[in-house]
Coordinates of C-alpha atoms in Angstrom, one line a residue:
M1 CA 95.4 130.3 87.0
K2 CA 93.7 129.0 90.1
I3 CA 94.4 129.2 93.8
I4 CA 93.5 126.2 95.9
Q5 CA 93.5 127.8 99.4
I6 CA 93.0 124.6 101.3
A7 CA 96.2 123.2 99.8
A8 CA 98.2 125.9 101.5
S9 CA 97.3 124.6 105.0
V10 CA 97.2 120.9 104.2
A11 CA 100.5 121.0 102.4
A12 CA 102.4 122.7 105.2
M13 CA 103.3 119.5 106.9
A14 CA 104.9 118.2 103.8
G15 CA 106.7 121.4 103.5
I16 CA 108.3 120.9 106.9
L17 CA 109.6 117.5 105.8
S18 CA 111.0 118.7 102.6
I19 CA 113.0 121.5 104.2
A20 CA 114.1 119.7 107.4
S21 CA 117.7 120.8 106.7
A22 CA 116.7 124.4 107.6
Q23 CA 116.1 123.3 111.2
T24 CA 118.9 121.8 113.4
T25 CA 118.6 119.5 116.4
N26 CA 120.5 120.2 119.6
V27 CA 120.7 117.0 121.7
I28 CA 120.7 118.1 125.3
L29 CA 120.6 114.7 127.0
Q30 CA 120.8 111.2 125.6
T31 CA 121.3 107.6 126.5
D32 CA 120.6 104.1 125.1
F33 CA 122.0 102.4 128.3
D34 CA 124.3 100.3 126.2
G35 CA 127.6 101.8 127.3
D36 CA 128.6 102.8 123.8
A37 CA 128.7 106.0 121.8
G38 CA 124.9 106.3 122.3
E39 CA 125.4 106.7 126.1
G40 CA 125.6 110.5 125.8
N41 CA 125.8 112.3 129.1
Y42 CA 123.9 109.7 131.2
S43 CA 125.4 109.5 134.8
F44 CA 123.1 107.5 137.1
A45 CA 119.8 105.7 137.7
Y46 CA 117.5 105.0 140.6
G47 CA 114.1 103.4 141.1
Y48 CA 111.5 103.2 143.9
C49 CA 108.1 101.7 144.7
V50 CA 105.7 102.9 147.4
A51 CA 102.2 101.9 148.4
G52 CA 99.7 103.2 151.0
T53 CA 96.2 104.1 151.9
S54 CA 94.2 106.4 154.1
G55 CA 95.3 104.1 156.9
G56 CA 99.0 104.7 156.3
S57 CA 102.1 103.6 154.4
S58 CA 102.4 99.9 153.4
A59 CA 105.3 97.6 153.0
T60 CA 106.9 97.3 149.5
A61 CA 110.2 96.3 148.1
F62 CA 112.1 95.7 144.8
S63 CA 112.4 92.3 143.2
G64 CA 114.8 93.7 140.6
G65 CA 116.1 96.9 139.0
G66 CA 118.9 98.9 137.4
V67 CA 120.3 98.8 133.9
Q68 CA 120.0 95.3 132.5
T69 CA 121.0 93.7 129.2
G70 CA 118.5 92.1 126.8
I71 CA 115.4 93.8 128.0
G72 CA 115.5 97.0 125.9
V73 CA 114.3 97.7 122.4
D74 CA 115.5 95.0 120.0
G75 CA 117.2 93.1 122.9
T76 CA 119.5 96.0 123.9
S77 CA 120.1 97.2 127.5
A78 CA 117.6 99.4 129.3
N79 CA 116.8 100.9 132.7
Y80 CA 114.4 98.6 134.7
I81 CA 112.6 98.3 137.9
S82 CA 110.3 95.6 139.2
P83 CA 108.1 96.4 142.3
D84 CA 107.4 93.8 144.9
Y85 CA 103.8 94.1 146.1
T86 CA 103.6 90.6 147.6
Q87 CA 103.6 91.9 151.2
L88 CA 100.5 94.2 150.7
P89 CA 97.7 91.7 151.4
D90 CA 99.0 91.1 154.9
D91 CA 99.8 94.7 155.7
P92 CA 97.1 96.1 158.1
N93 CA 97.5 99.5 156.5
W94 CA 96.4 98.0 153.2
A95 CA 94.0 95.2 154.2
N96 CA 91.9 97.5 156.5
P97 CA 88.3 97.3 155.1
D98 CA 87.6 100.9 156.2
I99 CA 90.2 102.5 153.8
T100 CA 88.8 105.3 151.6
Y101 CA 91.6 105.6 149.1
A102 CA 94.7 103.7 148.1
Y103 CA 97.8 104.3 146.0
A104 CA 100.6 102.3 144.5
V105 CA 103.5 103.9 142.6
V106 CA 106.6 102.6 140.9
G107 CA 109.1 105.1 139.5
L108 CA 112.3 104.9 137.5
A109 CA 114.7 107.8 137.0
S110 CA 117.8 108.5 134.9
G111 CA 120.3 111.3 135.6
F112 CA 122.4 113.3 133.2
G113 CA 125.4 115.6 133.6
A114 CA 128.3 116.9 131.6
P115 CA 128.9 117.3 128.7
I116 CA 125.8 119.4 128.0
S117 CA 125.3 121.1 124.6
P118 CA 124.7 124.8 124.9
I119 CA 120.9 125.5 125.3
T120 CA 119.5 128.3 123.3
P121 CA 117.4 130.7 125.5
T122 CA 113.8 130.7 124.3
N123 CA 110.2 131.2 125.4
A124 CA 109.1 128.4 122.9
T125 CA 108.9 125.4 125.2
S126 CA 107.4 123.5 122.2
S127 CA 111.0 123.5 120.7
F128 CA 112.1 121.1 123.5
V129 CA 111.0 117.5 122.8
L130 CA 111.5 114.6 125.2
N131 CA 111.8 111.2 123.5
A132 CA 111.9 107.7 125.1
D133 CA 110.8 104.1 124.5
L134 CA 108.6 102.7 127.3
Q135 CA 107.3 99.3 128.3
V136 CA 105.2 98.1 131.2
Q137 CA 105.4 94.4 132.0
G138 CA 103.2 92.1 134.1
L139 CA 100.0 94.1 134.3
L140 CA 96.8 92.4 135.5
T141 CA 95.2 90.3 132.9
N142 CA 92.2 92.6 132.6
L143 CA 94.5 95.7 132.2
P144 CA 96.2 95.6 128.8
N145 CA 97.9 98.9 129.4
T146 CA 98.3 101.7 132.0
D147 CA 99.0 105.4 132.1
V148 CA 102.7 106.3 132.5
S149 CA 103.6 109.8 133.9
I150 CA 106.6 112.0 133.4
S151 CA 107.0 112.5 137.1
K152 CA 110.2 114.6 136.8
L153 CA 112.1 116.4 134.1
Q154 CA 114.3 118.5 136.2
F155 CA 116.9 121.1 135.1
T156 CA 119.4 121.6 137.9
D157 CA 122.3 124.1 138.4
G158 CA 125.8 123.4 139.8
N159 CA 124.6 123.9 143.4
G160 CA 121.8 121.3 143.2
N161 CA 119.0 123.9 142.8
I162 CA 116.1 122.7 140.7
L163 CA 115.7 125.5 138.2
F164 CA 112.9 124.0 136.1
D165 CA 110.8 120.9 136.8
F166 CA 108.3 119.6 134.2
V167 CA 105.6 117.0 134.9
G168 CA 102.8 115.6 132.8
D169 CA 101.5 112.6 130.9
A170 CA 103.6 110.2 128.8
G171 CA 100.7 108.1 127.5
Y172 CA 99.3 104.6 127.9
V173 CA 101.9 101.8 127.8
G174 CA 101.6 98.0 127.9
S175 CA 103.6 94.9 127.0
N176 CA 104.9 96.3 123.7
F177 CA 107.4 99.1 123.6
V178 CA 105.8 102.5 122.9
H179 CA 107.9 105.4 121.6
I180 CA 106.9 108.8 123.1
S181 CA 107.8 112.2 121.7
V182 CA 106.5 114.9 124.1
P183 CA 107.1 118.6 123.7
L184 CA 107.7 120.5 127.0
S185 CA 104.8 122.8 126.0
S186 CA 102.4 119.9 126.9
L187 CA 103.9 119.5 130.4
N188 CA 103.5 121.6 133.5
N189 CA 106.2 123.4 135.5
A190 CA 106.1 121.7 138.9
G191 CA 106.3 123.1 142.4
D192 CA 110.0 122.1 142.9
A193 CA 111.1 124.6 140.3
M194 CA 112.8 127.8 141.4
D195 CA 112.2 129.7 138.2
P196 CA 109.1 130.5 136.2
L197 CA 109.2 129.3 132.6
S198 CA 109.8 132.8 131.4
D199 CA 113.4 132.4 132.8
L200 CA 114.1 130.0 130.0
T201 CA 114.8 133.2 128.0
N202 CA 117.4 134.4 130.6
A203 CA 120.8 133.5 129.1
D204 CA 122.5 133.5 132.5
I205 CA 120.0 131.1 134.1
V206 CA 120.1 128.8 131.0
A207 CA 123.9 128.8 131.0
S208 CA 123.9 127.7 134.7
I209 CA 122.1 124.4 133.9
S210 CA 124.5 121.6 134.7
S211 CA 122.4 118.4 135.1
F212 CA 119.1 116.8 134.6
V213 CA 116.8 114.0 136.0
V214 CA 114.2 112.3 133.8
E215 CA 111.8 110.2 135.9
F216 CA 108.8 108.0 134.7
S217 CA 106.2 106.5 137.0
V218 CA 103.3 104.1 136.9
N219 CA 100.6 104.7 139.5
G220 CA 97.1 103.6 140.2
I221 CA 94.9 100.9 141.7
E222 CA 92.4 98.3 140.4
G223 CA 89.6 96.8 142.4
S224 CA 87.3 97.8 145.3
V225 CA 88.6 100.3 147.8
A226 CA 86.5 99.0 150.7
G227 CA 85.0 95.6 151.6
A228 CA 86.1 92.1 151.3
Q229 CA 88.0 92.5 148.0
L230 CA 91.5 93.9 148.5
V231 CA 92.6 96.8 146.3
S232 CA 95.2 95.6 143.8
P233 CA 98.0 97.7 142.3
P234 CA 98.0 97.5 138.5
F235 CA 100.6 94.8 138.7
G236 CA 98.6 92.7 141.2
F237 CA 100.1 91.4 144.5
T238 CA 103.2 90.1 142.7
N239 CA 106.8 90.8 142.1
T240 CA 106.7 90.0 138.4
G241 CA 105.7 93.4 137.0
G242 CA 108.1 96.0 135.7
L243 CA 108.7 99.4 134.1
V244 CA 111.3 99.5 131.3
V245 CA 112.8 102.7 129.9
D246 CA 115.1 102.9 126.9
N247 CA 116.6 105.5 124.5
I248 CA 115.9 108.7 126.4
E249 CA 116.7 111.9 124.5
L250 CA 115.9 115.5 125.1
D251 CA 116.2 117.7 121.9
Q252 CA 115.9 121.4 121.2
M253 CA 114.9 122.3 117.7
I254 CA 116.8 125.4 116.6
S255 CA 116.6 127.5 113.4
G256 CA 118.7 130.6 112.8
G257 CA 120.0 130.6 116.4
S258 CA 116.5 130.7 117.9
A259 CA 113.7 128.2 118.4
V260 CA 110.7 129.0 116.1
P261 CA 107.3 127.5 116.9
T262 CA 105.3 126.0 114.1
P263 CA 102.2 128.0 113.3
M264 CA 99.2 125.7 113.8
V265 CA 95.6 126.2 112.6
E266 CA 92.4 124.2 113.0
Q267 CA 91.4 122.2 110.0
T268 CA 87.8 120.8 110.2
I269 CA 87.4 117.1 109.9
W270 CA 83.7 117.0 110.5
Q271 CA 80.9 119.3 111.7
A272 CA 77.1 118.9 112.0
N273 CA 74.5 121.4 113.2
F274 CA 71.5 119.1 112.4
D275 CA 69.8 121.9 110.5
N276 CA 71.6 121.4 107.2
T277 CA 74.7 119.4 108.1
F278 CA 74.4 115.8 109.5
P279 CA 76.7 112.8 110.1
N280 CA 77.5 111.3 106.7
D281 CA 77.7 107.7 107.8
G282 CA 74.6 107.7 110.2
D283 CA 73.7 108.4 113.7
Y284 CA 72.5 106.3 116.6
G285 CA 71.2 106.2 120.2
F286 CA 71.7 103.5 122.8
N287 CA 71.0 102.5 126.4
D288 CA 72.4 99.6 128.4
R289 CA 72.3 98.2 131.9
D290 CA 72.7 94.9 133.8
G291 CA 69.8 92.6 133.9
S292 CA 66.3 93.4 132.5
P293 CA 63.9 94.8 131.6
N294 CA 65.6 97.3 129.2
A295 CA 64.2 100.8 128.6
T296 CA 62.3 101.8 125.5
S297 CA 63.8 104.7 123.6
N298 CA 64.1 106.5 120.3
W299 CA 66.3 109.1 118.6
A300 CA 65.4 111.6 116.0
I301 CA 66.1 115.2 114.8
N302 CA 64.2 117.7 117.0
P303 CA 63.7 120.6 114.5
T304 CA 63.4 123.2 117.3
G305 CA 65.2 121.5 120.2
G306 CA 68.7 122.9 119.6
M307 CA 70.6 126.0 120.5
G308 CA 68.5 129.2 119.9
G309 CA 65.6 127.2 118.6
S310 CA 67.6 125.4 115.9
A311 CA 67.5 121.7 115.3
S312 CA 69.2 119.1 117.6
F313 CA 69.9 115.4 117.7
E314 CA 67.7 114.1 120.5
Y315 CA 67.4 110.8 122.4
T316 CA 64.4 110.1 124.5
I317 CA 64.2 107.3 127.0
D318 CA 61.5 105.8 129.2
F319 CA 63.0 104.7 132.5
S320 CA 59.7 103.7 134.1
S321 CA 60.3 100.0 133.7
W322 CA 63.4 100.3 135.9
S323 CA 61.7 101.7 139.0
N324 CA 60.9 98.2 140.5
N325 CA 64.1 96.6 139.1
P326 CA 66.9 99.1 139.0
P327 CA 70.4 98.3 137.8
V328 CA 72.9 97.3 140.6
N329 CA 76.2 97.3 138.6
Y330 CA 76.0 99.6 135.6
S331 CA 73.8 101.6 133.2
G332 CA 74.0 104.4 130.8
F333 CA 72.6 105.9 127.6
G334 CA 73.8 108.2 124.9
L335 CA 74.0 109.4 121.3
G336 CA 76.6 109.0 118.5
G337 CA 77.3 109.8 114.9
D338 CA 79.7 108.5 112.3
E339 CA 81.5 110.5 109.6
S340 CA 82.9 108.7 106.5
P341 CA 84.7 109.4 104.2
L342 CA 86.8 112.1 105.8
P343 CA 87.5 115.2 103.8
Y344 CA 91.3 114.7 103.9
A345 CA 93.9 112.3 105.2
L346 CA 94.9 112.9 108.8
T347 CA 98.5 113.7 109.4
S348 CA 99.1 113.7 113.2
S349 CA 99.1 110.7 115.5
S350 CA 99.5 112.9 118.6
H351 CA 96.3 113.2 120.6
A352 CA 97.3 116.8 121.3
S353 CA 96.4 117.6 117.7
Y354 CA 92.7 117.0 118.0
R355 CA 89.8 119.1 119.5
I356 CA 86.1 118.5 119.8
Y357 CA 83.5 121.3 120.0
L358 CA 79.9 120.6 120.8
S359 CA 76.8 121.7 122.8
A360 CA 74.7 119.3 124.9
K361 CA 72.1 119.1 127.6
V362 CA 69.8 116.6 129.3
G363 CA 66.1 116.9 130.3
G364 CA 63.6 115.2 132.5
T365 CA 65.7 115.0 135.6
S366 CA 64.3 114.8 139.1
A367 CA 63.6 118.1 141.0
G368 CA 66.9 119.6 142.1
V369 CA 69.1 117.5 139.8
T370 CA 70.9 119.9 137.5
N371 CA 74.0 117.9 136.5
I372 CA 74.6 114.4 135.2
P373 CA 78.0 112.8 134.8
G374 CA 79.0 112.0 131.3
Q375 CA 81.7 111.0 128.9
V376 CA 82.8 111.9 125.4
D377 CA 84.5 109.4 123.0
L378 CA 86.1 110.1 119.7
S379 CA 87.0 106.9 117.8
F380 CA 89.2 106.5 114.7
F381 CA 88.7 103.6 112.2
I382 CA 90.7 102.3 109.2
P383 CA 89.0 100.8 106.1
N384 CA 88.8 97.2 107.4
G385 CA 86.6 98.5 110.2
T386 CA 89.2 98.3 113.0
E387 CA 89.2 101.0 115.7
V388 CA 92.8 102.1 116.0
Y389 CA 92.5 105.0 118.4
D390 CA 90.0 106.4 120.9
L391 CA 90.1 109.7 122.8
T392 CA 87.9 110.1 125.8
S393 CA 87.2 112.6 128.6
P394 CA 84.7 112.8 131.4
F395 CA 82.4 115.9 131.8
E396 CA 79.1 116.8 133.2
F397 CA 75.8 117.3 131.3
S398 CA 73.6 120.2 132.5
T399 CA 69.9 120.7 132.2
N400 CA 70.7 123.9 130.4
W401 CA 72.5 124.1 127.1
Q402 CA 76.3 124.1 127.7
S403 CA 79.0 124.4 125.1
Y404 CA 82.1 122.3 125.5
E405 CA 85.6 122.2 124.1
F406 CA 87.6 119.0 124.6
D407 CA 91.3 119.7 123.8
G408 CA 93.7 116.8 123.1
A409 CA 96.5 118.7 124.8
T410 CA 94.6 119.1 128.1
S411 CA 91.4 117.1 128.5
L412 CA 91.3 114.3 126.0
Q413 CA 93.2 111.1 126.9
V414 CA 93.9 107.9 125.0
A415 CA 91.4 105.3 126.1
T416 CA 92.9 102.4 128.1
W417 CA 90.8 99.6 126.4
L418 CA 92.7 99.7 123.1
T419 CA 95.9 97.6 123.5
G420 CA 98.8 99.3 121.7
A421 CA 96.6 102.1 120.3
Q422 CA 99.4 104.7 120.1
T423 CA 101.7 102.4 118.2
T424 CA 98.9 101.4 115.8
F425 CA 97.8 105.0 115.3
N426 CA 101.4 106.0 114.6
Q427 CA 101.4 103.5 111.7
D428 CA 97.9 104.0 110.4
V429 CA 96.9 107.6 110.9
S430 CA 97.0 108.4 107.2
Q431 CA 94.7 105.5 106.5
V432 CA 91.9 106.6 108.9
N433 CA 88.7 107.0 106.8
K434 CA 86.0 107.1 109.5
I435 CA 85.5 108.8 112.9
E436 CA 82.8 108.2 115.5
L437 CA 81.8 110.7 118.1
Q438 CA 79.7 109.5 121.1
L439 CA 78.3 111.1 124.2
S440 CA 77.0 109.0 127.1
A441 CA 75.4 109.7 130.5
Q442 CA 76.6 107.2 133.1
G443 CA 75.0 106.0 136.3
S444 CA 76.6 105.0 139.5
P445 CA 75.3 102.4 139.0
D446 CA 71.7 103.5 138.2
I447 CA 71.3 106.3 135.6
G448 CA 67.5 106.1 135.9
A449 CA 67.5 107.3 139.5
P450 CA 68.6 111.0 138.9
F451 CA 65.9 111.1 136.3
G452 CA 63.3 109.9 138.7
F453 CA 62.6 106.9 136.4
A454 CA 60.9 109.4 134.0
T455 CA 59.1 108.4 130.9
N456 CA 60.6 111.1 128.8
A457 CA 64.2 111.7 129.9
T458 CA 66.2 113.3 127.1
M459 CA 69.7 114.0 125.8
D460 CA 70.3 116.6 123.1
I461 CA 73.5 117.5 121.2
D462 CA 74.1 120.3 118.7
N463 CA 76.9 122.1 116.8
I464 CA 79.4 119.3 116.6
K465 CA 82.8 120.2 115.2
V466 CA 85.9 118.0 115.2
V467 CA 89.2 119.5 114.1
E468 CA 92.9 118.6 113.6
L469 CA 95.6 121.1 114.4
V470 CA 97.9 121.4 111.3
P471 CA 100.6 123.8 110.4
G472 CA 98.9 126.8 108.9
L473 CA 99.7 129.7 106.6
A474 CA 97.9 132.8 105.4
P475 CA 95.8 132.5 102.1
I476 CA 97.5 133.3 98.8
T477 CA 96.1 136.2 96.7
V478 CA 96.4 136.5 92.9
I479 CA 95.8 139.8 91.1
R480 CA 96.2 141.2 87.7
S481 CA 98.0 144.6 87.6
N482 CA 99.5 146.5 84.7
G483 CA 99.1 143.4 82.5
Q484 CA 101.0 141.2 85.0
T485 CA 99.8 138.2 87.0
Q486 CA 101.0 138.7 90.6
V487 CA 101.0 136.1 93.4
I488 CA 100.9 137.7 96.9
W489 CA 101.5 136.0 100.2
T490 CA 102.7 136.7 103.7
D491 CA 105.0 135.0 106.2
P492 CA 103.4 133.5 109.4
A493 CA 103.2 135.9 112.3
T494 CA 104.2 133.2 114.8
G495 CA 107.7 132.6 113.2
G496 CA 109.5 131.2 110.2
T497 CA 108.8 132.0 106.6
A498 CA 106.5 130.9 103.8
Q499 CA 108.1 129.4 100.7
L500 CA 106.0 129.8 97.5
Q501 CA 105.6 126.6 95.5
S502 CA 104.0 125.9 92.2
A503 CA 102.7 122.9 90.1
T504 CA 101.0 122.4 86.8
S505 CA 98.4 120.1 88.5
V506 CA 96.5 120.8 91.7
N507 CA 97.7 117.4 93.0
G508 CA 101.3 118.3 92.4
P509 CA 104.1 117.6 92.5
Y510 CA 104.9 121.0 93.9
T511 CA 108.3 122.6 93.6
D512 CA 109.8 125.6 95.2
V513 CA 109.6 128.8 93.2
A514 CA 113.2 130.1 92.9
G515 CA 113.9 133.1 94.9
A516 CA 110.5 133.0 96.7
V517 CA 111.7 131.6 100.0
S518 CA 109.8 134.1 102.1
A519 CA 107.2 136.9 101.7
T520 CA 110.1 139.4 101.2
A521 CA 109.9 138.2 97.6
S522 CA 106.1 138.9 97.4
P523 CA 104.6 139.7 95.0
Y524 CA 105.9 137.0 92.6
I525 CA 105.4 138.0 88.9
V526 CA 104.3 135.0 86.8
P527 CA 106.3 135.0 83.6
S528 CA 104.3 136.0 80.6
G529 CA 103.1 133.1 78.5
S530 CA 103.4 130.5 81.4
Q531 CA 101.0 127.6 81.3
Q532 CA 98.3 127.3 83.9
Q533 CA 99.8 126.9 87.4
F534 CA 98.7 126.2 90.9
F535 CA 100.4 127.8 93.9
R536 CA 100.7 127.1 97.6
T537 CA 103.0 128.0 100.4
A538 CA 105.1 125.7 102.7
W539 CA 106.3 126.7 106.1
V540 CA 110.1 127.1 106.6
P541 CA 111.2 127.2 110.3

């Protein structure tokens, strides 16, 4: 008999799928905008577009909006708004060359009222999931997609008081429809809310909820903020862009009369300390700039340059050739490493499921310069070499060793340069066989200047760890006692139970052990004379 402990955590996701009937879905609000049985409790819609700068508000209008047929998923109806930004170039509040910032926002809201399914009081905001299909039309040609925000998810009582107001990120959206599925736990409770999130456990307050507003928005600018070139909204100075929203639904996942959060654990995809663990698929360094001459450089393992005198991966660059011909548009340098094959198939296409841990520093900066702007990128590739997903976050290097944690739920964002990345990752996540982690220092525009055009500027990284958050369960224990073989397990402390499963092969198929639906049945006594078996546990909500 053998216990494969890793199987217990890897298999938990499959366990959720196989016992989905143990968890019920309460549809709180819903509409497909088609005026049929899928209309749910939808009641109204509105849209808006605004623009302005440090010089004041600017003129905008609509060129179209409202629920329209033929523009939704598969040619169905959907909620739609098209901003009209054609007046902006002639507006003195926009065209003023002295403006220091600019904004352009287009928003689209849908309201919901009675009937409302009873909401179960809970402190598990992860049990509420907002779903929708989103499309952004008519973006600038150099902008394949743009970030869409959940600018309102308001719970309101019968007197019009906003009890809870959630805001946050929906993801990057372009010309193809993207389906989002966002737990409320990844959003923030906004300032318009009367009640703290803890009041979601108050049965009287929850029972007073009578209506909702779900609002999505696109905001941002592209171009130069000052000077001859006007700042352009992401749709340009046109009236042909648009935001389309279809199939809105807010669900509450319920089990046994209360919402139970899935227990999640970190599962290591890749780690490297450069002492005895290294990137499997190679490492590299790079520098780039506009024009020439380029800088000379090399990268190598520094056996004593890491944290606490351990080894590090180090890049050394000679900027001296830039002193008389510095970059005027862009420059940067950095380090990267590739890991392939991966130790297991990835299961989650949500960027919130991934975290990066690492330590880094720079050296050789000018006197008084202690921080350098930087960026981290985590890329995912499928076997044909295509990059299907990229998570990125800005940060700052220090001249002293600093340890960083980049969390997909808070700091990592989906990169804008991959068109339709979320849709592709949804389809191909289980096929990903390679990841690439890259750190770069970036100039504005001359990265050589803060290093004083040194001949030995350096960047070091150490202790890389990339993890995926997966449903987790406690290890299984097998003992021999009084001539019996006993399998011992525990239920997760965060909720739900652990169903014991067995198979005659480590690769399965695994089946539920009768009567062992939770740790209340532990220990399980293996019948005398049984053939060799493998055991694991699957989470039951």
